[in-house]
PDB file of C-alpha atoms in Angstrom:
ATOM      1  CA  MET A 916       0.000   0.000   0.000  1.00  0.00           C
ATOM      2  CA  THR A 917       1.408   3.368  -0.956  1.00  0.00           C
ATOM      3  CA  ALA A 918       0.710   6.386   1.170  1.00  0.00           C
ATOM      4  CA  HIS A 919      -0.228   9.620  -0.538  1.00  0.00           C
ATOM      5  CA  ARG A 920       2.021  12.567   0.254  1.00  0.00           C
ATOM      6  CA  CYS A 921       1.499  16.288  -0.048  1.00  0.00           C
ATOM      7  CA  GLN A 922       3.529  17.646  -2.957  1.00  0.00           C
ATOM      8  CA  GLU A 923       4.216  20.906  -1.130  1.00  0.00           C
ATOM      9  CA  CYS A 924       5.334  19.791   2.331  1.00  0.00           C
ATOM     10  CA  GLY A 925       5.767  16.004   2.104  1.00  0.00           C
ATOM     11  CA  GLN A 926       3.250  15.145   4.841  1.00  0.00           C
ATOM     12  CA  THR A 927       1.604  11.721   4.706  1.00  0.00           C
ATOM     13  CA  LEU A 928      -2.050  12.148   3.798  1.00  0.00           C
ATOM     14  CA  PRO A 929      -4.914   9.876   4.869  1.00  0.00           C
ATOM     15  CA  PRO A 930      -6.448   7.706   2.117  1.00  0.00           C
ATOM     16  CA  THR A 931      -9.709   9.685   2.240  1.00  0.00           C
ATOM     17  CA  TYR A 932      -7.997  13.057   1.817  1.00  0.00           C
ATOM     18  CA  GLN A 933      -9.468  15.384  -0.791  1.00  0.00           C
ATOM     19  CA  PRO A 934      -7.416  18.485  -1.659  1.00  0.00           C
ATOM     20  CA  PRO A 935      -9.171  21.758  -0.852  1.00  0.00           C
ATOM     21  CA  ALA A 936     -10.470  23.803  -3.735  1.00  0.00           C
ATOM     22  CA  ASP A 937      -8.862  27.140  -4.441  1.00  0.00           C
ATOM     23  CA  GLU A 938     -11.095  29.816  -3.024  1.00  0.00           C
ATOM     24  CA  ASP A 939     -11.307  33.499  -3.754  1.00  0.00           C
ATOM     25  CA  TRP A 940     -10.191  36.012  -1.155  1.00  0.00           C
ATOM     26  CA  SER A 941     -13.015  36.278   1.365  1.00  0.00           C
ATOM     27  CA  THR A 942     -12.216  39.400   3.396  1.00  0.00           C
ATOM     28  CA  GLY A 943     -12.116  43.060   2.472  1.00  0.00           C
ATOM     29  CA  ILE A 944      -9.223  45.453   2.732  1.00  0.00           C
ATOM     30  CA  PHE A 945      -9.943  46.124   6.432  1.00  0.00           C
ATOM     31  CA  GLY A 946     -10.564  42.464   7.335  1.00  0.00           C
ATOM     32  CA  CYS A 947      -7.482  42.514   9.557  1.00  0.00           C
ATOM     33  CA  THR A 948      -9.328  44.723  12.057  1.00  0.00           C
ATOM     34  CA  GLU A 949     -11.585  41.793  13.024  1.00  0.00           C
ATOM     35  CA  ASP A 950      -8.713  40.435  15.133  1.00  0.00           C
ATOM     36  CA  THR A 951      -8.264  43.530  17.301  1.00  0.00           C
ATOM     37  CA  ASP A 952      -5.305  42.177  19.290  1.00  0.00           C
ATOM     38  CA  SER A 953      -3.222  41.343  16.230  1.00  0.00           C
ATOM     39  CA  CYS A 954      -4.268  44.555  14.492  1.00  0.00           C
ATOM     40  CA  LEU A 955      -3.160  46.795  17.369  1.00  0.00           C
ATOM     41  CA  THR A 956       0.028  44.789  17.961  1.00  0.00           C
ATOM     42  CA  GLY A 957       0.981  45.077  14.289  1.00  0.00           C
ATOM     43  CA  LEU A 958       0.201  48.789  14.258  1.00  0.00           C
ATOM     44  CA  PHE A 959       2.056  49.816  17.421  1.00  0.00           C
ATOM     45  CA  CYS A 960       4.690  47.086  17.818  1.00  0.00           C
ATOM     46  CA  PRO A 961       5.233  45.208  14.547  1.00  0.00           C
ATOM     47  CA  CYS A 962       8.371  43.520  15.878  1.00  0.00           C
ATOM     48  CA  VAL A 963       6.289  41.509  18.383  1.00  0.00           C
ATOM     49  CA  LEU A 964       3.886  40.340  15.667  1.00  0.00           C
ATOM     50  CA  PHE A 965       6.834  39.438  13.432  1.00  0.00           C
ATOM     51  CA  GLY A 966       8.399  37.472  16.298  1.00  0.00           C
ATOM     52  CA  ARG A 967       5.174  35.522  16.864  1.00  0.00           C
ATOM     53  CA  ASN A 968       4.922  34.625  13.200  1.00  0.00           C
ATOM     54  CA  VAL A 969       8.546  33.487  12.984  1.00  0.00           C
ATOM     55  CA  GLU A 970       8.203  31.367  16.138  1.00  0.00           C
ATOM     56  CA  ASN A 971       5.059  29.717  14.740  1.00  0.00           C
ATOM     57  CA  LEU A 972       6.885  29.011  11.502  1.00  0.00           C
ATOM     58  CA  ASN A 973      10.135  27.729  12.978  1.00  0.00           C
ATOM     59  CA  ALA A 974      10.231  26.431  16.544  1.00  0.00           C
ATOM     60  CA  ASP A 975      14.045  26.737  16.586  1.00  0.00           C
ATOM     61  CA  ILE A 976      13.840  30.555  16.523  1.00  0.00           C
ATOM     62  CA  SER A 977      12.378  32.192  19.613  1.00  0.00           C
ATOM     63  CA  GLN A 978       9.903  35.041  19.458  1.00  0.00           C
ATOM     64  CA  ARG A 979      12.335  37.254  21.363  1.00  0.00           C
ATOM     65  CA  ALA A 980      15.232  36.635  18.934  1.00  0.00           C
ATOM     66  CA  ALA A 981      13.073  37.407  15.889  1.00  0.00           C
ATOM     67  CA  CYS A 982      11.657  40.504  17.582  1.00  0.00           C
ATOM     68  CA  VAL A 983      15.131  41.816  18.433  1.00  0.00           C
ATOM     69  CA  GLY A 984      16.298  41.192  14.867  1.00  0.00           C
ATOM     70  CA  HIS A 985      13.313  43.134  13.548  1.00  0.00           C
ATOM     71  CA  ILE A 986      13.985  45.990  15.978  1.00  0.00           C
ATOM     72  CA  ILE A 987      17.634  46.234  14.944  1.00  0.00           C
ATOM     73  CA  CYS A 988      17.037  46.045  11.176  1.00  0.00           C
ATOM     74  CA  VAL A 989      13.812  48.000  10.766  1.00  0.00           C
ATOM     75  CA  GLU A 990      13.065  50.275  13.707  1.00  0.00           C
ATOM     76  CA  GLY A 991      16.749  50.826  14.492  1.00  0.00           C
ATOM     77  CA  GLY A 992      17.468  51.625  10.866  1.00  0.00           C
ATOM     78  CA  MET A 993      14.641  54.139  10.658  1.00  0.00           C
ATOM     79  CA  THR A 994      15.788  55.821  13.873  1.00  0.00           C
ATOM     80  CA  PHE A 995      19.379  55.900  12.645  1.00  0.00           C
ATOM     81  CA  ALA A 996      18.318  57.376   9.298  1.00  0.00           C
ATOM     82  CA  ALA A 997      16.231  60.066  11.004  1.00  0.00           C
ATOM     83  CA  LEU A 998      19.061  61.012  13.357  1.00  0.00           C
ATOM     84  CA  THR A 999      21.655  61.217  10.603  1.00  0.00           C
ATOM     85  CA  SER A1000      19.310  63.356   8.516  1.00  0.00           C
ATOM     86  CA  VAL A1001      18.879  65.800  11.382  1.00  0.00           C
ATOM     87  CA  LEU A1002      22.592  66.115  12.084  1.00  0.00           C
ATOM     88  CA  ASN A1003      24.124  68.577   9.636  1.00  0.00           C
ATOM     89  CA  GLY A1004      27.773  67.986  10.544  1.00  0.00           C
ATOM     90  CA  ILE A1005      28.077  64.750   8.542  1.00  0.00           C
ATOM     91  CA  ASP A1006      29.926  64.806   5.224  1.00  0.00           C
ATOM     92  CA  PRO A1007      27.462  64.157   2.331  1.00  0.00           C
ATOM     93  CA  GLN A1008      29.569  61.284   0.987  1.00  0.00           C
ATOM     94  CA  THR A1009      29.553  59.621   4.395  1.00  0.00           C
ATOM     95  CA  LEU A1010      25.823  60.186   4.687  1.00  0.00           C
ATOM     96  CA  PHE A1011      25.372  58.492   1.306  1.00  0.00           C
ATOM     97  CA  LEU A1012      27.275  55.419   2.559  1.00  0.00           C
ATOM     98  CA  ILE A1013      25.122  55.289   5.683  1.00  0.00           C
ATOM     99  CA  TYR A1014      21.926  55.414   3.611  1.00  0.00           C
ATOM    100  CA  GLU A1015      23.262  52.803   1.210  1.00  0.00           C
ATOM    101  CA  GLY A1016      23.914  50.444   4.135  1.00  0.00           C
ATOM    102  CA  LEU A1017      20.414  51.053   5.500  1.00  0.00           C
ATOM    103  CA  PHE A1018      18.766  50.372   2.153  1.00  0.00           C
ATOM    104  CA  PHE A1019      20.739  47.142   1.831  1.00  0.00           C
ATOM    105  CA  ALA A1020      19.643  46.030   5.335  1.00  0.00           C
ATOM    106  CA  TRP A1021      15.994  46.817   4.531  1.00  0.00           C
ATOM    107  CA  TRP A1022      16.314  44.925   1.253  1.00  0.00           C
ATOM    108  CA  MET A1023      17.641  41.884   3.130  1.00  0.00           C
ATOM    109  CA  CYS A1024      14.693  42.109   5.558  1.00  0.00           C
ATOM    110  CA  GLY A1025      12.359  42.039   2.561  1.00  0.00           C
ATOM    111  CA  ILE A1026      14.031  38.907   1.208  1.00  0.00           C
ATOM    112  CA  TYR A1027      13.783  37.199   4.606  1.00  0.00           C
ATOM    113  CA  THR A1028      10.121  38.157   4.920  1.00  0.00           C
ATOM    114  CA  SER A1029       9.431  36.774   1.450  1.00  0.00           C
ATOM    115  CA  MET A1030      11.095  33.476   2.363  1.00  0.00           C
ATOM    116  CA  ALA A1031       9.001  33.279   5.545  1.00  0.00           C
ATOM    117  CA  ARG A1032       5.847  33.932   3.511  1.00  0.00           C
ATOM    118  CA  GLN A1033       6.702  31.095   1.122  1.00  0.00           C
ATOM    119  CA  SER A1034       7.275  28.746   4.072  1.00  0.00           C
ATOM    120  CA  LEU A1035       3.898  29.686   5.542  1.00  0.00           C
ATOM    121  CA  GLN A1036       2.233  29.051   2.185  1.00  0.00           C
ATOM    122  CA  LYS A1037       3.763  25.572   2.056  1.00  0.00           C
ATOM    123  CA  LYS A1038       3.094  24.743   5.702  1.00  0.00           C
ATOM    124  CA  TYR A1039      -0.577  25.747   5.656  1.00  0.00           C
ATOM    125  CA  HIS A1040      -1.275  24.920   1.985  1.00  0.00           C
ATOM    126  CA  LEU A1041      -2.170  28.498   1.114  1.00  0.00           C
ATOM    127  CA  LYS A1042      -2.896  29.589  -2.412  1.00  0.00           C
ATOM    128  CA  VAL A1043       0.133  31.303  -3.943  1.00  0.00           C
ATOM    129  CA  ILE A1044      -0.752  34.748  -5.234  1.00  0.00           C
TER     130      ILE A1044
END
């Protein structure tokens, strides 16, 4: 007897398994406000929400570690950029190098977030958009 396996994640499927049909998006643009806790956490402290998502995706990474990484790369970068913009005593060429480093760090965060999204799509069998 051969067991059926999911093509996306490799899980063994029961013999009676029927794949779910692709469904259209069912919520509106403000559907995220239905979960008030997650909505407010994402609005006022996105690093905590990011940490929760990463921990749910990969048990080897703690919520705290992911949150700190988000704080350093995103919130820390924005604070650093704002402070360097306010300070006028910095050489323009040096300021350009600082901004270039920040844009690279934000780009890397985007790549990591995209990889996490793909893992979530595989883990929960979500329709790829």
